[in-house]
mmCIF file of C-alpha atoms and ligand atoms in Angstrom:
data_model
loop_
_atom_site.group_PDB
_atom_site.id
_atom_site.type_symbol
_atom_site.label_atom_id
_atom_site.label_comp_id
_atom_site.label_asym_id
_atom_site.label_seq_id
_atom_site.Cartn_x
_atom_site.Cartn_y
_atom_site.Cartn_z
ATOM 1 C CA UNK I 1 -20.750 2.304 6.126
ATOM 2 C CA UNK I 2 -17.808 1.270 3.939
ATOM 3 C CA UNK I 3 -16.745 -0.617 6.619
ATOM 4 C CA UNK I 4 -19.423 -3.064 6.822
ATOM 5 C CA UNK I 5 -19.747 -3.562 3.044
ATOM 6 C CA UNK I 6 -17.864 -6.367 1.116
ATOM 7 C CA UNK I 7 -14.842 -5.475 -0.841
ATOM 8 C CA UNK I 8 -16.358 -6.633 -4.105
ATOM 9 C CA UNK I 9 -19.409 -4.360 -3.290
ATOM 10 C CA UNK I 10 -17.541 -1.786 -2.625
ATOM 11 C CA UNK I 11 -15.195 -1.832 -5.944
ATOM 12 C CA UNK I 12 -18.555 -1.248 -8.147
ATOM 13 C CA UNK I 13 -18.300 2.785 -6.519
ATOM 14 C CA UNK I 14 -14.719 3.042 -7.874
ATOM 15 C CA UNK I 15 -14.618 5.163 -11.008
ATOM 16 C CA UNK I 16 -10.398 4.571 -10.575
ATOM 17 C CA UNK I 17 -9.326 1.461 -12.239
ATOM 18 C CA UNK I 18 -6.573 0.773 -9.718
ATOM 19 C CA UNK I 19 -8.950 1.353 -6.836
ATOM 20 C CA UNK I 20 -11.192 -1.249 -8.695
ATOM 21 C CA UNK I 21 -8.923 -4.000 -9.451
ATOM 22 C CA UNK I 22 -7.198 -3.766 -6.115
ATOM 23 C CA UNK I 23 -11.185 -4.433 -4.538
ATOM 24 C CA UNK I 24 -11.781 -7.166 -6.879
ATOM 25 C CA UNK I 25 -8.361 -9.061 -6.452
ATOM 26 C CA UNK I 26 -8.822 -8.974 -2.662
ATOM 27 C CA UNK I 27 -11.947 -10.275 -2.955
ATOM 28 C CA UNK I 28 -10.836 -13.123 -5.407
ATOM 29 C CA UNK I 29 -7.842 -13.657 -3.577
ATOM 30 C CA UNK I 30 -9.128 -13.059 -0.165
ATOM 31 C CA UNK I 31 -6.203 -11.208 0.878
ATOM 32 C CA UNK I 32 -5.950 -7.532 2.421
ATOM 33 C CA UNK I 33 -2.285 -8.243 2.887
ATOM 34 C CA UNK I 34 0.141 -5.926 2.046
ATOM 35 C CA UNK I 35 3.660 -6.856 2.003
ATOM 36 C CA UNK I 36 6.269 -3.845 1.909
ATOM 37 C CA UNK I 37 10.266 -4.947 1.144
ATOM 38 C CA UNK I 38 12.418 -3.120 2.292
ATOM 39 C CA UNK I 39 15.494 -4.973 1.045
ATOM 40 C CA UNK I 40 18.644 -3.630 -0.992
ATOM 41 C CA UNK I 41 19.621 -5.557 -3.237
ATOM 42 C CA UNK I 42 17.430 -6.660 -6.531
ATOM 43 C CA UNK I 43 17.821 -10.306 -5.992
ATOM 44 C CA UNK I 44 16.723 -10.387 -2.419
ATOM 45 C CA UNK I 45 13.577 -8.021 -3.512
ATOM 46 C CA UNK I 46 12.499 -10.469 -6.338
ATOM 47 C CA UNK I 47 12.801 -13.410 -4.036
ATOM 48 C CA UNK I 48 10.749 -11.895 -1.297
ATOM 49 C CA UNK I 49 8.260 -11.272 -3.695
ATOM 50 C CA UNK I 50 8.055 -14.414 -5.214
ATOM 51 C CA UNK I 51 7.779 -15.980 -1.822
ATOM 52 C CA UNK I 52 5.027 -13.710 -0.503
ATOM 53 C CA UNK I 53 2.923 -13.570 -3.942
ATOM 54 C CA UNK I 54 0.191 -16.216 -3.003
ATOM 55 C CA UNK I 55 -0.768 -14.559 0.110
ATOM 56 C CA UNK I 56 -0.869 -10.464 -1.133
ATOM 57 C CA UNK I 57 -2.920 -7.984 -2.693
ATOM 58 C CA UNK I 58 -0.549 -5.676 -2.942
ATOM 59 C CA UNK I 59 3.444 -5.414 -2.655
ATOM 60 C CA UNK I 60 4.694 -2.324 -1.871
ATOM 61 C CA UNK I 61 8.518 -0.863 -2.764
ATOM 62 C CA UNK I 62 10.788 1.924 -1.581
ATOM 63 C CA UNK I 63 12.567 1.302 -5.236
ATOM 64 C CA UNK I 64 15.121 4.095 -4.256
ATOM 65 C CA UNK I 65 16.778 1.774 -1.754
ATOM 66 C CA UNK I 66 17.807 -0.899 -4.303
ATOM 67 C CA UNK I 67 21.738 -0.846 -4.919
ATOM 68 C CA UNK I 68 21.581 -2.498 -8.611
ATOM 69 C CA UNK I 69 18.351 -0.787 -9.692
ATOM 70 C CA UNK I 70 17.803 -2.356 -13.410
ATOM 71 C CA UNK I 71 15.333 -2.069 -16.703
ATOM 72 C CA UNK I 72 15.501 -6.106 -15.768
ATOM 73 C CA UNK I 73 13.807 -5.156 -12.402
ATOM 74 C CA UNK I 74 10.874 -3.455 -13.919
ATOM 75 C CA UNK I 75 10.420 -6.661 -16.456
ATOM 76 C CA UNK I 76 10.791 -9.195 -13.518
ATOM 77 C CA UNK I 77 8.540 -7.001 -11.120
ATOM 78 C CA UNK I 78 5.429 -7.153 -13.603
ATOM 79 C CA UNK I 79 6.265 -10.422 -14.302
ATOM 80 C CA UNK I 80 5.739 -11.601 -10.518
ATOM 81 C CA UNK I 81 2.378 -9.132 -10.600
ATOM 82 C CA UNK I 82 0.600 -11.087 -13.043
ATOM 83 C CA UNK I 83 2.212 -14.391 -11.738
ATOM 84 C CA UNK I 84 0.547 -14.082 -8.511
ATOM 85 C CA UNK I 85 -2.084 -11.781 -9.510
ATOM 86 C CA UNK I 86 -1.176 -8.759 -7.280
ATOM 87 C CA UNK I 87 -1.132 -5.019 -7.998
ATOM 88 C CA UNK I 88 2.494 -2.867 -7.404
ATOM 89 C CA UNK I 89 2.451 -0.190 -5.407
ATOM 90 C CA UNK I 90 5.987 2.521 -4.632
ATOM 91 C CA UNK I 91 6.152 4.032 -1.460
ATOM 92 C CA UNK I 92 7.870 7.517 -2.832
ATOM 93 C CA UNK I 93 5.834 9.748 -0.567
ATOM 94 C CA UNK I 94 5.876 12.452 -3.129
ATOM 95 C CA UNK I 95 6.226 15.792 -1.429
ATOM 96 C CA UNK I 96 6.625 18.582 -3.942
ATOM 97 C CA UNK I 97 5.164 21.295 -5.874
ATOM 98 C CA UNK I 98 2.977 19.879 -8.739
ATOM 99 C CA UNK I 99 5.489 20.499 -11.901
ATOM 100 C CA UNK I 100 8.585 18.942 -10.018
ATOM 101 C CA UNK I 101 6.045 15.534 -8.753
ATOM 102 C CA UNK I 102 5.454 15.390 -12.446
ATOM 103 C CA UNK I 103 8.852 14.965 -12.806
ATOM 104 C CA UNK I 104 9.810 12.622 -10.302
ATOM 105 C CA UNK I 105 6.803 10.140 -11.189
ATOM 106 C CA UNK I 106 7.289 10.264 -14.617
ATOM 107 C CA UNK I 107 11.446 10.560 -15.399
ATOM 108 C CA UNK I 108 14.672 10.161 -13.699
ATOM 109 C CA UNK I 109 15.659 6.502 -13.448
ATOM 110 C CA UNK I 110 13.372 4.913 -11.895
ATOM 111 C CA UNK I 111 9.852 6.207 -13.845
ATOM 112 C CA UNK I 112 7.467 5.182 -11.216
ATOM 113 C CA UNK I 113 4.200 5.932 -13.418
ATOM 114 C CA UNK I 114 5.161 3.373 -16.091
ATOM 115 C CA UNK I 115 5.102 0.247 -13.355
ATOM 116 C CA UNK I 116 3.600 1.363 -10.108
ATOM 117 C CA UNK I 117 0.032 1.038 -10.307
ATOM 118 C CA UNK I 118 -0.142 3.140 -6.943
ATOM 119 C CA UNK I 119 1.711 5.541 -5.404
ATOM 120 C CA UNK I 120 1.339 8.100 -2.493
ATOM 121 C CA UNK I 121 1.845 11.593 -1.470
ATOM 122 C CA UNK I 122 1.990 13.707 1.559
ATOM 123 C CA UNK I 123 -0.308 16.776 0.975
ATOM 124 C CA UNK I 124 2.027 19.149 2.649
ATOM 125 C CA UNK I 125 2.228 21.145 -0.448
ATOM 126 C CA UNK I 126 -0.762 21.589 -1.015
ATOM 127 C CA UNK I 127 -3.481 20.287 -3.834
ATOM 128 C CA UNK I 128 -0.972 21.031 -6.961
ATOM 129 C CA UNK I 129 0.813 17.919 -5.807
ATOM 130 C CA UNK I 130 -2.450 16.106 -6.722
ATOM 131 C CA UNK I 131 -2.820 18.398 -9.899
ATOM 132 C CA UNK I 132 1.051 17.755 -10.855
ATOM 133 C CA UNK I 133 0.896 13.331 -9.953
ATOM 134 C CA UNK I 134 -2.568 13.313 -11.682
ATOM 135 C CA UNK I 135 -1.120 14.744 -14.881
ATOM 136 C CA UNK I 136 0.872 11.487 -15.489
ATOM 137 C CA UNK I 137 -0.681 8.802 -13.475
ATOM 138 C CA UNK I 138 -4.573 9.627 -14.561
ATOM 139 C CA UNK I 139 -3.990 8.661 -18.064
ATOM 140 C CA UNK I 140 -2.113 5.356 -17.092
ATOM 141 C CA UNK I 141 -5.153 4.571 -15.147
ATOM 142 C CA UNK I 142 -3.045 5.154 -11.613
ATOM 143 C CA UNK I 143 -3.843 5.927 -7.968
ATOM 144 C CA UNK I 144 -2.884 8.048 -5.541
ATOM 145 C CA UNK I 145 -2.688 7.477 -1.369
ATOM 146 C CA UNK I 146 -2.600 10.609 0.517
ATOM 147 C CA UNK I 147 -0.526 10.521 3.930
ATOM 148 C CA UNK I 148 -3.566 11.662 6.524
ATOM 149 C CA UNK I 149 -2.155 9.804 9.131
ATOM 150 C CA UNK I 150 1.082 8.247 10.203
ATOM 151 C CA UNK I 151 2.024 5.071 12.104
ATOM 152 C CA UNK I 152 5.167 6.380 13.584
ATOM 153 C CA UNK I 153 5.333 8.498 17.318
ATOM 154 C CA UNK I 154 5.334 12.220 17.443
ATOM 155 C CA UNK I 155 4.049 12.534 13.653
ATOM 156 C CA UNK I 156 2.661 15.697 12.718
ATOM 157 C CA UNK I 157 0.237 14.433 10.185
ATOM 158 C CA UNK I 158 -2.776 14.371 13.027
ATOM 159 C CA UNK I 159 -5.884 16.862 13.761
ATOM 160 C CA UNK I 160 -6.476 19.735 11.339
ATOM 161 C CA UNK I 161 -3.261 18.793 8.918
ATOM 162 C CA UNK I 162 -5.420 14.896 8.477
ATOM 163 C CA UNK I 163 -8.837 17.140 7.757
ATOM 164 C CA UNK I 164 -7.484 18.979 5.276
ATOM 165 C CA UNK I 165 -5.840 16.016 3.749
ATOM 166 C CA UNK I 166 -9.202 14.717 3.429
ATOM 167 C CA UNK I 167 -10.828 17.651 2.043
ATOM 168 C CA UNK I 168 -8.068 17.423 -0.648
ATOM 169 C CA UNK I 169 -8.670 14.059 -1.539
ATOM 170 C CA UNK I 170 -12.786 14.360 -1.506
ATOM 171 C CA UNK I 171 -11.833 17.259 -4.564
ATOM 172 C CA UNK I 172 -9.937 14.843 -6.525
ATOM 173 C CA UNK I 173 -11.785 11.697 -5.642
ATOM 174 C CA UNK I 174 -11.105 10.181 -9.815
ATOM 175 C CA UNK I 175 -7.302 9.782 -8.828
ATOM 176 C CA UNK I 176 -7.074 10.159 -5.080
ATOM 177 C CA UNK I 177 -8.337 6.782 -3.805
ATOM 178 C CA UNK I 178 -8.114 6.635 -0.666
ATOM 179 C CA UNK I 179 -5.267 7.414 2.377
ATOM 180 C CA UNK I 180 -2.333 6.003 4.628
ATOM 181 C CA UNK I 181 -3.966 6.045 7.856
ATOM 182 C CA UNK I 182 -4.368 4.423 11.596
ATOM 183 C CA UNK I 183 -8.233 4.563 10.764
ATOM 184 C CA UNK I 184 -11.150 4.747 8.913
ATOM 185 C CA UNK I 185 -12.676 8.396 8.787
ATOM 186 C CA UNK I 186 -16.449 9.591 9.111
ATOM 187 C CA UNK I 187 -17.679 10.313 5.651
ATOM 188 C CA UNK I 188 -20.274 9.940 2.760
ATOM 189 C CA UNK I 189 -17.405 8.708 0.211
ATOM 190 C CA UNK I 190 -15.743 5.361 -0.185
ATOM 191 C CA UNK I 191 -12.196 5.492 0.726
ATOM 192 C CA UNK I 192 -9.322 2.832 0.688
ATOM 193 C CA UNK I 193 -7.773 3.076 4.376
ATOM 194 C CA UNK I 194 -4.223 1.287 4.244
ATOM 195 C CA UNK I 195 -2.454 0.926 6.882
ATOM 196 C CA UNK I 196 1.534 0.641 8.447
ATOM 197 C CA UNK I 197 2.550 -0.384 11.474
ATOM 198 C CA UNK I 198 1.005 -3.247 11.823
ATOM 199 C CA UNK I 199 2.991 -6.634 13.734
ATOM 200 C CA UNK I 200 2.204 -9.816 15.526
ATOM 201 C CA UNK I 201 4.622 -10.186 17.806
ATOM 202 C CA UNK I 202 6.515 -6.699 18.818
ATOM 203 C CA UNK I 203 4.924 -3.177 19.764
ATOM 204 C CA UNK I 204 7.796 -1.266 18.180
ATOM 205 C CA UNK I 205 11.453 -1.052 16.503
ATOM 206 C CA UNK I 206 13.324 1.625 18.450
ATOM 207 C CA UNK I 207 13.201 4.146 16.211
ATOM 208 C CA UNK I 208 9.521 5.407 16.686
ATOM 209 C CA UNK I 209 7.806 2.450 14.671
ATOM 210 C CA UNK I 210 4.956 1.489 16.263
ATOM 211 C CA UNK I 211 2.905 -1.496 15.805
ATOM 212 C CA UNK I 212 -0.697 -2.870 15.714
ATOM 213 C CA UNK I 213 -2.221 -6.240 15.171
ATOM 214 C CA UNK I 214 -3.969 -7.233 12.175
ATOM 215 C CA UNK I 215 -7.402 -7.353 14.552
ATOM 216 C CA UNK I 216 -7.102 -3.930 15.869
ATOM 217 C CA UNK I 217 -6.557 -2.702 12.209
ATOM 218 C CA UNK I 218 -8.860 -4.673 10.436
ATOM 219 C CA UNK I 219 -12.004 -4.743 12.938
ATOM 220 C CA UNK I 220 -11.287 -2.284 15.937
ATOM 221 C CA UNK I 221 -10.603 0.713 12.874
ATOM 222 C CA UNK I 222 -12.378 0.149 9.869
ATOM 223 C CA UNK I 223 -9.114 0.061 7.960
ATOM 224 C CA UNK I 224 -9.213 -2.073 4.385
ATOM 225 C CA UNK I 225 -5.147 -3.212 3.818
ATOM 226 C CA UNK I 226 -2.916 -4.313 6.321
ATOM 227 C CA UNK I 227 0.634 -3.341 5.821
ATOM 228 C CA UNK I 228 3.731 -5.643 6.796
ATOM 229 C CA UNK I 229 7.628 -5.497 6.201
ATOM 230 C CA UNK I 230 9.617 -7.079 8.611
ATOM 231 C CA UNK I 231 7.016 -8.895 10.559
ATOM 232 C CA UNK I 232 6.944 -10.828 7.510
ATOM 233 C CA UNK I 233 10.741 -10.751 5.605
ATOM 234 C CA UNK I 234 12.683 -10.384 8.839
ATOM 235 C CA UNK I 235 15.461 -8.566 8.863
ATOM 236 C CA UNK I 236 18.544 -7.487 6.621
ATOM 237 C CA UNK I 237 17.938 -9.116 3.092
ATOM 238 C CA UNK I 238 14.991 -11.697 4.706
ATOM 239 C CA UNK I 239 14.956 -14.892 6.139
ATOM 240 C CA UNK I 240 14.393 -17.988 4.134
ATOM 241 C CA UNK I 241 12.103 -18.088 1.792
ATOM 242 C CA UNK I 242 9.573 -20.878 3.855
ATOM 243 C CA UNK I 243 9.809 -18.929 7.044
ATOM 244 C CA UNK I 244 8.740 -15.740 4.806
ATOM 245 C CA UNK I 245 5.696 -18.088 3.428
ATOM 246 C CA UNK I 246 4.252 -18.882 6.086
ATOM 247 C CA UNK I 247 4.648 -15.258 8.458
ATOM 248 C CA UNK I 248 3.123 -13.933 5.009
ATOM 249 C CA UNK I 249 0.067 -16.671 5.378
ATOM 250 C CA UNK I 250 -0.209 -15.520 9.254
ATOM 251 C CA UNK I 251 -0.945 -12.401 8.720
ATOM 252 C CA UNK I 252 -3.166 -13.075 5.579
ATOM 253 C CA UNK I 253 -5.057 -15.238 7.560
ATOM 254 C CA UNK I 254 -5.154 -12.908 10.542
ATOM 255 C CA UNK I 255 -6.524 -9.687 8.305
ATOM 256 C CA UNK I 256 -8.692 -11.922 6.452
ATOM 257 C CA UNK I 257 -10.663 -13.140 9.772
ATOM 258 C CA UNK I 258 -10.826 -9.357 11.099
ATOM 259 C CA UNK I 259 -12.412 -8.624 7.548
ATOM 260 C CA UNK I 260 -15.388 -11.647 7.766
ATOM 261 C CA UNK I 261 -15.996 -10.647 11.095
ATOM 262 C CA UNK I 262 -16.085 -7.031 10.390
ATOM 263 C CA UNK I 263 -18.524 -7.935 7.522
ATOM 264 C CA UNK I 264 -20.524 -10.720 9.366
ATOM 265 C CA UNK I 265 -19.709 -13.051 6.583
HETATM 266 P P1 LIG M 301 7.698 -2.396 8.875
HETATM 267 O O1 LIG M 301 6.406 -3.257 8.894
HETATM 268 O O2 LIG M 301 8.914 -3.225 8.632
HETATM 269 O O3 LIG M 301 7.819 -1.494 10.081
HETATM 270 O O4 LIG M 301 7.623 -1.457 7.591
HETATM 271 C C1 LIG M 301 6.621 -0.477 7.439
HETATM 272 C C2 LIG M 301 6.673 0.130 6.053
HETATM 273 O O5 LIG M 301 5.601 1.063 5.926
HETATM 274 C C3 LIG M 301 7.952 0.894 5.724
HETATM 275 O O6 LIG M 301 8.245 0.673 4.353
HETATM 276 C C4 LIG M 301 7.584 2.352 5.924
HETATM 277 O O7 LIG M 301 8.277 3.203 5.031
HETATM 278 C C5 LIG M 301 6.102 2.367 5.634
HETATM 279 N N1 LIG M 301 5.309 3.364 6.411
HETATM 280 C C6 LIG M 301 5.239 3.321 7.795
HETATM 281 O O8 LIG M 301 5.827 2.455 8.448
HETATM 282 N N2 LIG M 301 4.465 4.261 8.443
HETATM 283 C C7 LIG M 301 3.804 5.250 7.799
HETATM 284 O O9 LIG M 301 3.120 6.039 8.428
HETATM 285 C C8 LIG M 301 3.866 5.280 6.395
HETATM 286 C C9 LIG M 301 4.618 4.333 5.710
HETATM 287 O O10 LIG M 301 4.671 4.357 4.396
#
């Protein structure tokens, strides 16, 4: 059913306030583009970002691949959020027992829970992962993604290990908002679905990537947020910043269509 429903319907059943304000800027923006940078240096991040920040929801990070990792960083990053009116979300695939997640979200350099307004998890370990991230991010009015699914080959996230992540998530549905996943899941509650892997022009990037088209995603599975990195950025540190413009304006436009006609708007 969530499939068929508007965005901006939809973000009314969100207790979560990042849940909520990611709905309602996609629906203002009309965007369910995701653009994920996976660049290394802090210049070439920023740049990317700036370029892409018309056409995204969301920008996604893997901050623990930046070489000159600042305070600055942080500053310029929420700067270019409320710039271009998109939400932040790190990639850190959290993976631990609940007390050391804490940790990791909250401390070391980088402290994810003060700037990343959502994060993910795999739920390998178990529900205290969601007990340990909630414990910090709750209060800050976070989110958490589970991993139920995974885009690349041979993953081990399928069958009974993607039910039970979904049983998790359905106990803690105030924090856990929805899942990284290939598709939308049967179900009385309202889940985000976002969704990697997805390209335009190749099936795969030789080491077990594999890729879908914004249609397929959108329409064909019921997901909600199309994921792109280098579909969009190109390789190494990106390519200019008007080829990066308009591949981000592609795909918005592509994952925007799949959404009206998934919709019938
Ligand atoms: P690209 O579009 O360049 O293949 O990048 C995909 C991004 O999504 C990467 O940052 C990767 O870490 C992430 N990702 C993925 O590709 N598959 C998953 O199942 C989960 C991910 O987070």
């Amino acid at each position: 059913m969530a499939s068929t429903k508007t965005y901006a319907a939809r973000a009314e059943g969100y207790a979560n306030p990042a849940a909520r304000s990611l709905l309602e800027l996609m629906d203002r923006k009309k965007t369910n583009l995701c653009v994920s940078v996976d660049v290394t240096r802090k210049s070439s991040l920023l740049r990317i970002i700036d370029a892409v920040g018309p056409s995204v929801c969301l920008v996604k990070t893997h901050i623990d691949i930046i070489e000159d990792f600042d305070e600055d960083l942080v500053s310029q990053l929420q700067h270019l959020s409320s710039k271009h009116d998109f939400l932040i979300f790190e990639d850190r695939k959290f993976a631990d027992i609940g007390n050391t997640v804490a940790l990791q979200y909250s401390r070391g350099v980088h402290r994810i829970a003060s700037w990343s307004h959502i994060t993910n998890a795999h739920p390998v370990p178990g529900p205290g992962i969601i007990t340990g991230l909630a414990s910090i991010g709750q209060p800050l009015g976070r989110g958490l993604l589970l991993l139920a699914e995974m885009s690349s080959a041979g993953t081990l996230a399928a069958g009974a290990y993607t039910s039970a992540a979904i049983d998790m998530a359905r106990a803690h549905r105030d924090f856990v908002i929805g899942f990284i996943a290939m598709k939308r899941f049967d179900g009385q509650e309202d889940f985000l679905i976002l969704t990697p892997g997805v390209g335009l022009d190749v099936k795969g990037d030789g080491m077990g990537q594999q890729y879908r088209t914004p249609r397929e995603v959108i329409l064909d599975r019921g997901c909600d947020v199309i994921i792109v990195g280098r579909g969009i950025y190109g390789k190494g540190e990106g390519s200019d910043d008007d080829v990066i413009k308009a591949q981000a304006e592609r795909y918005r436009e592509e994952g925007w269509k799949a959404y009206l006609e998934r919709t019938g708007q």
